[in-house]
mmCIF file of C-alpha atoms in Angstrom:
data_model
loop_
_atom_site.group_PDB
_atom_site.id
_atom_site.type_symbol
_atom_site.label_atom_id
_atom_site.label_comp_id
_atom_site.label_asym_id
_atom_site.label_seq_id
_atom_site.Cartn_x
_atom_site.Cartn_y
_atom_site.Cartn_z
ATOM 1 C CA MET A 1 -18.523 9.150 9.472
ATOM 2 C CA MET A 2 -20.237 7.377 6.587
ATOM 3 C CA ASN A 3 -22.234 4.327 5.666
ATOM 4 C CA ALA A 4 -20.166 1.222 4.884
ATOM 5 C CA ASN A 5 -19.567 2.343 1.321
ATOM 6 C CA TYR A 6 -15.947 1.210 1.304
ATOM 7 C CA GLN A 7 -14.140 -1.932 0.255
ATOM 8 C CA SER A 8 -13.553 -3.875 3.458
ATOM 9 C CA GLY A 9 -9.892 -4.530 2.702
ATOM 10 C CA VAL A 10 -9.070 -0.840 3.052
ATOM 11 C CA ILE A 11 -9.408 -0.724 6.839
ATOM 12 C CA ALA A 12 -9.669 -4.359 7.969
ATOM 13 C CA ASP A 13 -7.091 -5.580 10.489
ATOM 14 C CA ALA A 14 -3.851 -7.033 9.181
ATOM 15 C CA ASN A 15 -3.752 -10.617 7.940
ATOM 16 C CA SER A 16 -1.059 -13.271 7.895
ATOM 17 C CA ASP A 17 -1.195 -13.696 4.101
ATOM 18 C CA ALA A 18 -1.591 -11.297 1.184
ATOM 19 C CA LEU A 19 -1.306 -11.218 -2.578
ATOM 20 C CA PHE A 20 -0.710 -8.044 -4.583
ATOM 21 C CA VAL A 21 -1.481 -8.390 -8.296
ATOM 22 C CA THR A 22 -1.005 -5.545 -10.772
ATOM 23 C CA LEU A 23 -2.702 -5.817 -14.148
ATOM 24 C CA ASN A 24 -2.602 -4.036 -17.468
ATOM 25 C CA VAL A 25 -5.674 -3.897 -19.683
ATOM 26 C CA VAL A 26 -5.325 -5.337 -23.157
ATOM 27 C CA GLU A 27 -5.961 -2.792 -25.902
ATOM 28 C CA GLY A 28 -9.607 -2.636 -26.914
ATOM 29 C CA SER A 29 -10.815 -4.323 -23.721
ATOM 30 C CA ASN A 30 -12.135 -1.363 -21.738
ATOM 31 C CA ARG A 31 -15.786 -2.356 -22.104
ATOM 32 C CA ALA A 32 -15.137 -5.933 -21.033
ATOM 33 C CA VAL A 33 -13.047 -4.766 -18.082
ATOM 34 C CA LYS A 34 -15.859 -2.460 -17.002
ATOM 35 C CA GLN A 35 -18.238 -5.412 -17.011
ATOM 36 C CA ALA A 36 -15.791 -7.486 -14.984
ATOM 37 C CA LEU A 37 -15.333 -4.687 -12.463
ATOM 38 C CA ALA A 38 -19.113 -4.415 -12.093
ATOM 39 C CA GLN A 39 -19.261 -8.129 -11.222
ATOM 40 C CA SER A 40 -16.131 -8.236 -9.087
ATOM 41 C CA GLN A 41 -17.669 -7.277 -5.756
ATOM 42 C CA GLY A 42 -20.220 -10.085 -6.135
ATOM 43 C CA VAL A 43 -17.385 -12.583 -6.585
ATOM 44 C CA ILE A 44 -15.622 -11.215 -3.513
ATOM 45 C CA ASP A 45 -18.795 -11.251 -1.385
ATOM 46 C CA ALA A 46 -19.583 -14.848 -2.370
ATOM 47 C CA MET A 47 -16.143 -16.047 -1.338
ATOM 48 C CA LYS A 48 -16.263 -14.080 1.909
ATOM 49 C CA GLN A 49 -19.497 -15.901 2.756
ATOM 50 C CA GLN A 50 -18.084 -19.253 1.676
ATOM 51 C CA PHE A 51 -15.008 -18.827 3.875
ATOM 52 C CA SER A 52 -16.404 -16.756 6.700
ATOM 53 C CA GLY A 53 -14.141 -16.738 9.712
ATOM 54 C CA GLN A 54 -10.953 -16.584 7.631
ATOM 55 C CA SER A 55 -10.794 -12.765 7.517
ATOM 56 C CA LEU A 56 -10.880 -12.692 3.728
ATOM 57 C CA HIS A 57 -10.699 -9.194 2.238
ATOM 58 C CA ALA A 58 -9.961 -7.674 -1.124
ATOM 59 C CA VAL A 59 -9.407 -4.253 -2.609
ATOM 60 C CA ILE A 60 -9.690 -3.538 -6.310
ATOM 61 C CA ALA A 61 -8.137 -0.251 -7.369
ATOM 62 C CA ILE A 62 -7.765 1.668 -10.625
ATOM 63 C CA GLY A 63 -4.410 3.015 -11.784
ATOM 64 C CA SER A 64 -4.042 6.788 -11.959
ATOM 65 C CA GLU A 65 -3.097 6.758 -15.644
ATOM 66 C CA TYR A 66 -5.822 4.283 -16.586
ATOM 67 C CA TRP A 67 -8.620 6.074 -14.735
ATOM 68 C CA PRO A 68 -9.667 8.353 -17.668
ATOM 69 C CA GLN A 69 -10.295 5.279 -19.816
ATOM 70 C CA ILE A 70 -12.550 3.557 -17.323
ATOM 71 C CA SER A 71 -14.344 6.636 -15.950
ATOM 72 C CA PRO A 72 -13.764 9.654 -18.210
ATOM 73 C CA LEU A 73 -16.573 11.798 -16.800
ATOM 74 C CA LYS A 74 -15.954 11.437 -13.072
ATOM 75 C CA ARG A 75 -12.546 11.497 -11.383
ATOM 76 C CA PRO A 76 -11.414 11.553 -7.732
ATOM 77 C CA LEU A 77 -10.484 15.140 -6.891
ATOM 78 C CA LEU A 78 -6.889 14.494 -5.834
ATOM 79 C CA LEU A 79 -5.938 11.581 -8.079
ATOM 80 C CA THR A 80 -2.450 12.098 -9.509
ATOM 81 C CA ASN A 81 0.280 9.879 -10.887
ATOM 82 C CA PHE A 82 3.010 8.429 -8.701
ATOM 83 C CA PRO A 83 5.150 11.331 -7.485
ATOM 84 C CA SER A 84 8.459 12.099 -9.133
ATOM 85 C CA VAL A 85 11.228 12.729 -6.593
ATOM 86 C CA GLU A 86 14.936 13.363 -7.039
ATOM 87 C CA GLY A 87 17.658 12.505 -4.584
ATOM 88 C CA ALA A 88 20.467 10.117 -3.773
ATOM 89 C CA VAL A 89 18.307 7.071 -4.507
ATOM 90 C CA GLU A 90 15.972 6.398 -7.417
ATOM 91 C CA MET A 91 12.242 5.901 -6.960
ATOM 92 C CA PRO A 92 11.022 4.369 -10.238
ATOM 93 C CA ILE A 93 7.574 5.048 -11.646
ATOM 94 C CA THR A 94 6.015 1.924 -13.158
ATOM 95 C CA PRO A 95 2.302 2.555 -13.820
ATOM 96 C CA ALA A 96 -0.219 -0.282 -13.901
ATOM 97 C CA ASP A 97 -3.886 -0.197 -14.853
ATOM 98 C CA LEU A 98 -5.450 -2.251 -12.057
ATOM 99 C CA LEU A 99 -4.537 -3.539 -8.613
ATOM 100 C CA LEU A 100 -5.908 -6.564 -6.789
ATOM 101 C CA HIS A 101 -4.934 -6.566 -3.109
ATOM 102 C CA ILE A 102 -6.226 -9.798 -1.609
ATOM 103 C CA ARG A 103 -5.586 -10.988 1.919
ATOM 104 C CA SER A 104 -6.742 -13.550 4.442
ATOM 105 C CA ASP A 105 -5.344 -15.811 7.159
ATOM 106 C CA ARG A 106 -4.967 -18.784 4.790
ATOM 107 C CA HIS A 107 -2.770 -18.754 1.710
ATOM 108 C CA ASP A 108 -5.031 -21.172 -0.172
ATOM 109 C CA ILE A 109 -8.065 -18.907 0.278
ATOM 110 C CA THR A 110 -6.099 -15.843 -0.821
ATOM 111 C CA PHE A 111 -4.992 -17.751 -3.898
ATOM 112 C CA GLU A 112 -8.503 -19.029 -4.653
ATOM 113 C CA LEU A 113 -10.027 -15.545 -4.678
ATOM 114 C CA ALA A 114 -7.200 -14.284 -6.892
ATOM 115 C CA THR A 115 -7.863 -17.153 -9.287
ATOM 116 C CA ARG A 116 -11.576 -16.364 -9.479
ATOM 117 C CA LEU A 117 -10.996 -12.655 -10.071
ATOM 118 C CA ILE A 118 -8.388 -13.264 -12.766
ATOM 119 C CA ALA A 119 -10.830 -15.667 -14.447
ATOM 120 C CA LEU A 120 -13.458 -12.927 -14.347
ATOM 121 C CA PHE A 121 -11.178 -10.540 -16.262
ATOM 122 C CA GLY A 122 -10.058 -13.331 -18.570
ATOM 123 C CA SER A 123 -7.935 -12.494 -21.602
ATOM 124 C CA HIS A 124 -8.770 -8.789 -21.281
ATOM 125 C CA VAL A 125 -5.920 -8.202 -18.818
ATOM 126 C CA ALA A 126 -2.272 -9.172 -18.576
ATOM 127 C CA ILE A 127 -0.522 -9.679 -15.252
ATOM 128 C CA ALA A 128 2.251 -7.134 -14.729
ATOM 129 C CA GLU A 129 3.406 -8.539 -11.399
ATOM 130 C CA GLU A 130 2.134 -10.750 -8.590
ATOM 131 C CA VAL A 131 3.754 -10.661 -5.180
ATOM 132 C CA SER A 132 2.814 -13.132 -2.469
ATOM 133 C CA CYS A 133 3.377 -11.702 1.007
ATOM 134 C CA PHE A 134 3.439 -13.149 4.486
ATOM 135 C CA ARG A 135 3.497 -12.032 8.096
ATOM 136 C CA TYR A 136 7.055 -12.406 9.370
ATOM 137 C CA LEU A 137 7.413 -13.331 13.040
ATOM 138 C CA ASP A 138 5.576 -10.742 15.190
ATOM 139 C CA SER A 139 4.749 -8.406 12.268
ATOM 140 C CA ARG A 140 8.356 -7.546 11.475
ATOM 141 C CA ASP A 141 10.096 -6.517 8.301
ATOM 142 C CA LEU A 142 12.813 -8.889 7.087
ATOM 143 C CA THR A 143 15.330 -6.433 8.553
ATOM 144 C CA GLY A 144 14.103 -7.651 11.942
ATOM 145 C CA PHE A 145 12.281 -4.458 12.967
ATOM 146 C CA VAL A 146 8.558 -4.245 13.734
ATOM 147 C CA ASP A 147 6.712 -2.732 10.773
ATOM 148 C CA GLY A 148 3.669 -0.455 10.844
ATOM 149 C CA THR A 149 4.245 0.813 14.390
ATOM 150 C CA GLU A 150 2.780 4.232 13.552
ATOM 151 C CA ASN A 151 -0.404 2.883 11.959
ATOM 152 C CA PRO A 152 -3.711 4.406 13.111
ATOM 153 C CA GLN A 153 -5.885 2.112 15.225
ATOM 154 C CA GLY A 154 -9.606 1.450 15.619
ATOM 155 C CA ASP A 155 -12.058 3.897 14.068
ATOM 156 C CA HIS A 156 -9.201 6.325 13.459
ATOM 157 C CA LYS A 157 -8.231 4.134 10.490
ATOM 158 C CA LYS A 158 -11.370 5.351 8.710
ATOM 159 C CA GLU A 159 -10.439 8.981 9.295
ATOM 160 C CA VAL A 160 -6.962 8.402 7.859
ATOM 161 C CA ALA A 161 -7.665 6.026 4.985
ATOM 162 C CA LEU A 162 -11.139 6.848 3.651
ATOM 163 C CA VAL A 163 -12.142 9.826 1.531
ATOM 164 C CA GLY A 164 -14.808 11.842 3.323
ATOM 165 C CA GLU A 165 -17.302 14.555 2.516
ATOM 166 C CA GLU A 166 -14.583 16.634 0.854
ATOM 167 C CA ASP A 167 -15.202 14.543 -2.298
ATOM 168 C CA SER A 168 -18.788 13.344 -2.018
ATOM 169 C CA ASP A 169 -18.757 11.447 -5.342
ATOM 170 C CA PHE A 170 -15.961 9.217 -4.031
ATOM 171 C CA GLU A 171 -16.669 9.152 -0.298
ATOM 172 C CA GLY A 172 -15.410 5.845 1.055
ATOM 173 C CA GLY A 173 -12.646 5.546 -1.513
ATOM 174 C CA SER A 174 -8.924 5.497 -0.785
ATOM 175 C CA TYR A 175 -5.727 6.652 -2.500
ATOM 176 C CA ILE A 176 -3.132 3.884 -2.738
ATOM 177 C CA HIS A 177 0.601 4.059 -3.389
ATOM 178 C CA LEU A 178 2.454 0.823 -4.014
ATOM 179 C CA GLN A 179 6.189 0.147 -4.090
ATOM 180 C CA ARG A 180 8.116 -3.103 -4.124
ATOM 181 C CA TYR A 181 11.449 -2.896 -2.350
ATOM 182 C CA VAL A 182 14.268 -5.426 -2.689
ATOM 183 C CA HIS A 183 16.392 -5.605 0.459
ATOM 184 C CA ASP A 184 20.142 -6.109 0.491
ATOM 185 C CA LEU A 185 20.021 -8.322 3.571
ATOM 186 C CA PRO A 186 23.692 -9.417 3.582
ATOM 187 C CA LYS A 187 24.707 -5.754 3.626
ATOM 188 C CA TRP A 188 22.126 -5.039 6.333
ATOM 189 C CA HIS A 189 23.172 -7.914 8.559
ATOM 190 C CA ALA A 190 26.779 -6.723 8.342
ATOM 191 C CA GLN A 191 25.785 -3.597 10.300
ATOM 192 C CA THR A 192 26.054 -3.479 14.067
ATOM 193 C CA LEU A 193 22.870 -3.583 16.123
ATOM 194 C CA LYS A 194 23.407 0.043 17.193
ATOM 195 C CA ALA A 195 23.841 1.157 13.577
ATOM 196 C CA GLN A 196 20.627 -0.626 12.588
ATOM 197 C CA GLU A 197 18.692 0.905 15.462
ATOM 198 C CA ASP A 198 20.011 4.374 14.647
ATOM 199 C CA MET A 199 18.799 3.969 11.061
ATOM 200 C CA TYR A 200 15.290 3.142 12.251
ATOM 201 C CA GLY A 201 15.269 5.449 15.257
ATOM 202 C CA ARG A 202 13.998 2.746 17.577
ATOM 203 C CA THR A 203 15.213 -0.408 19.292
ATOM 204 C CA LYS A 204 15.094 -3.703 17.476
ATOM 205 C CA ALA A 205 14.096 -6.308 20.051
ATOM 206 C CA ASP A 206 11.470 -4.419 22.038
ATOM 207 C CA ASN A 207 10.474 -1.761 19.469
ATOM 208 C CA ILE A 208 10.964 1.297 21.693
ATOM 209 C CA GLU A 209 11.248 4.554 19.765
ATOM 210 C CA TYR A 210 14.172 6.840 20.479
ATOM 211 C CA SER A 211 13.471 10.156 22.136
ATOM 212 C CA SER A 212 13.438 13.066 19.711
ATOM 213 C CA ALA A 213 16.753 14.339 21.027
ATOM 214 C CA ASP A 214 18.450 10.970 20.478
ATOM 215 C CA LYS A 215 17.038 10.343 17.007
ATOM 216 C CA PRO A 216 19.460 10.963 14.093
ATOM 217 C CA LEU A 217 18.176 13.286 11.370
ATOM 218 C CA THR A 218 18.686 10.419 8.909
ATOM 219 C CA ALA A 219 16.576 7.932 10.922
ATOM 220 C CA HIS A 220 13.626 6.384 9.089
ATOM 221 C CA THR A 221 11.180 7.414 11.818
ATOM 222 C CA LYS A 222 12.527 10.975 11.690
ATOM 223 C CA ARG A 223 12.109 11.245 7.941
ATOM 224 C CA THR A 224 8.573 9.798 7.897
ATOM 225 C CA SER A 225 7.134 11.471 11.016
ATOM 226 C CA LEU A 226 5.807 14.696 9.503
ATOM 227 C CA LYS A 227 3.343 17.352 10.642
ATOM 228 C CA ASP A 228 1.124 19.777 8.740
ATOM 229 C CA ASP A 229 1.016 23.545 9.182
ATOM 230 C CA GLN A 230 -1.344 23.125 12.153
ATOM 231 C CA GLY A 231 1.039 20.754 13.915
ATOM 232 C CA GLN A 232 -1.098 17.675 13.203
ATOM 233 C CA SER A 233 0.659 14.435 12.262
ATOM 234 C CA LEU A 234 0.461 13.430 8.606
ATOM 235 C CA GLU A 235 -0.753 9.835 8.692
ATOM 236 C CA ILE A 236 -1.174 6.966 6.272
ATOM 237 C CA LEU A 237 -2.526 3.458 6.792
ATOM 238 C CA ARG A 238 0.198 0.971 5.870
ATOM 239 C CA HIS A 239 -0.699 -2.471 4.584
ATOM 240 C CA SER A 240 2.923 -3.318 3.838
ATOM 241 C CA MET A 241 4.106 -6.926 4.106
ATOM 242 C CA PRO A 242 7.328 -8.842 3.537
ATOM 243 C CA TYR A 243 7.740 -11.149 0.551
ATOM 244 C CA GLY A 244 10.575 -13.354 -0.484
ATOM 245 C CA THR A 245 12.298 -16.362 -1.917
ATOM 246 C CA LEU A 246 15.765 -17.596 -1.075
ATOM 247 C CA GLN A 247 17.013 -15.553 -4.040
ATOM 248 C CA GLU A 248 15.188 -12.233 -3.613
ATOM 249 C CA SER A 249 13.237 -10.724 -0.744
ATOM 250 C CA GLY A 250 12.027 -7.412 0.565
ATOM 251 C CA LEU A 251 8.941 -5.389 1.396
ATOM 252 C CA LEU A 252 5.795 -4.711 -0.589
ATOM 253 C CA PHE A 253 4.992 -1.207 0.672
ATOM 254 C CA ALA A 254 1.325 -0.209 0.466
ATOM 255 C CA SER A 255 -0.006 3.158 1.626
ATOM 256 C CA TYR A 256 -3.741 3.871 1.931
ATOM 257 C CA CYS A 257 -4.925 7.408 2.633
ATOM 258 C CA ARG A 258 -7.812 9.850 2.112
ATOM 259 C CA THR A 259 -5.321 12.113 0.305
ATOM 260 C CA PRO A 260 -2.268 11.269 -1.827
ATOM 261 C CA GLU A 261 -0.392 14.250 -0.400
ATOM 262 C CA ASN A 262 0.704 12.567 2.828
ATOM 263 C CA PHE A 263 2.567 9.797 1.029
ATOM 264 C CA THR A 264 4.136 12.271 -1.399
ATOM 265 C CA LEU A 265 5.500 14.397 1.438
ATOM 266 C CA MET A 266 6.888 11.321 3.211
ATOM 267 C CA LEU A 267 8.580 10.066 0.061
ATOM 268 C CA LYS A 268 10.148 13.466 -0.562
ATOM 269 C CA SER A 269 11.360 13.627 3.033
ATOM 270 C CA MET A 270 12.966 10.193 2.673
ATOM 271 C CA VAL A 271 14.612 10.781 -0.708
ATOM 272 C CA GLU A 272 15.156 14.537 -0.978
ATOM 273 C CA GLY A 273 15.732 14.939 2.750
ATOM 274 C CA ASP A 274 15.483 18.115 4.768
ATOM 275 C CA GLY A 275 17.403 20.336 2.376
ATOM 276 C CA GLN A 276 20.585 19.863 4.391
ATOM 277 C CA GLY A 277 21.559 16.434 3.103
ATOM 278 C CA HIS A 278 19.634 14.402 5.669
ATOM 279 C CA GLY A 279 17.774 11.737 3.715
ATOM 280 C CA ASP A 280 16.581 8.353 4.956
ATOM 281 C CA ARG A 281 19.740 6.268 5.475
ATOM 282 C CA LEU A 282 17.651 3.079 5.439
ATOM 283 C CA MET A 283 17.352 3.574 1.672
ATOM 284 C CA GLN A 284 21.023 2.548 1.340
ATOM 285 C CA PHE A 285 20.004 -1.008 2.189
ATOM 286 C CA THR A 286 16.929 -1.450 0.021
ATOM 287 C CA THR A 287 16.003 -0.638 -3.585
ATOM 288 C CA ALA A 288 12.597 0.357 -4.917
ATOM 289 C CA VAL A 289 11.835 -1.471 -8.171
ATOM 290 C CA THR A 290 8.209 -0.384 -8.700
ATOM 291 C CA GLY A 291 6.113 2.715 -7.988
ATOM 292 C CA GLN A 292 2.390 2.998 -8.694
ATOM 293 C CA ALA A 293 -0.570 5.190 -7.775
ATOM 294 C CA PHE A 294 -4.108 3.804 -7.616
ATOM 295 C CA PHE A 295 -7.523 4.764 -6.341
ATOM 296 C CA ALA A 296 -9.766 2.239 -4.610
ATOM 297 C CA PRO A 297 -13.322 3.369 -5.432
ATOM 298 C CA PRO A 298 -16.231 3.088 -2.996
ATOM 299 C CA LEU A 299 -18.663 0.199 -3.441
ATOM 300 C CA THR A 300 -21.300 2.369 -5.109
ATOM 301 C CA TRP A 301 -18.853 3.098 -7.948
ATOM 302 C CA PHE A 302 -18.786 -0.602 -8.899
ATOM 303 C CA LYS A 303 -22.595 -0.760 -8.852
ATOM 304 C CA GLU A 304 -22.823 2.238 -11.158
ATOM 305 C CA LEU A 305 -20.657 0.460 -13.722
ATOM 306 C CA GLY A 306 -23.368 -2.144 -14.144
#
């Protein structure tokens, strides 16, 4: 499809540990941030060599609203702000300027790379939020259901997640949507197993999807399994992971795609429903507290900054 002009973290296999850090640029710091971004891939590459074998990956992405300040003359064709949707549940829009998505199979290595990158940006950025995530059991959400079942596999991940020849200036980039959800686990655990499975549209223990005829219109898999006008499935690459303390826990949802439209349509289907009142019933047990749109540029973009 293309030369390896993409940040490895976009399509690399899932890890057991991840850190999502959103940053806002301090006023008057655009030039310094540009310099830091130009050096960032060197920092990442050096650590990947130092800790080879630990599946260390990172993605640095630029917020949709901040993009004009960092690259006013060249913009990804489809870059838009986080979609505004209206329905029974609220999906907040909380823009951030930069995203660091760092992951590996060792928490200390994830943390070390985050520390080095934050040091690179120095006082020119302020941390909006940092969320440390972990693999839960056999890749399950804290609700107990397997997460990411519909993810593309193998080389198909590139087709789904990476911008192609349709936008040659940004080929190898990826559109990212980020949401942090806080689960109401006591309320969830009070539901019967059958009620939980009906809300997902698949079984809990062995992760078998319901047949189409048996799937409620309000099931999560029903609301997020969409097709385009040609009957092709609308896909995204999910890098979502659970996070939590004993006081608050949930899911850090991360969507990577070659177009932002797929996520937007899924979100509308979940919140606005099918026009007949059938929204995603799972949303009654979790609350979105953030919503951000980013673009992860190809590697050549970082080199051009220098």
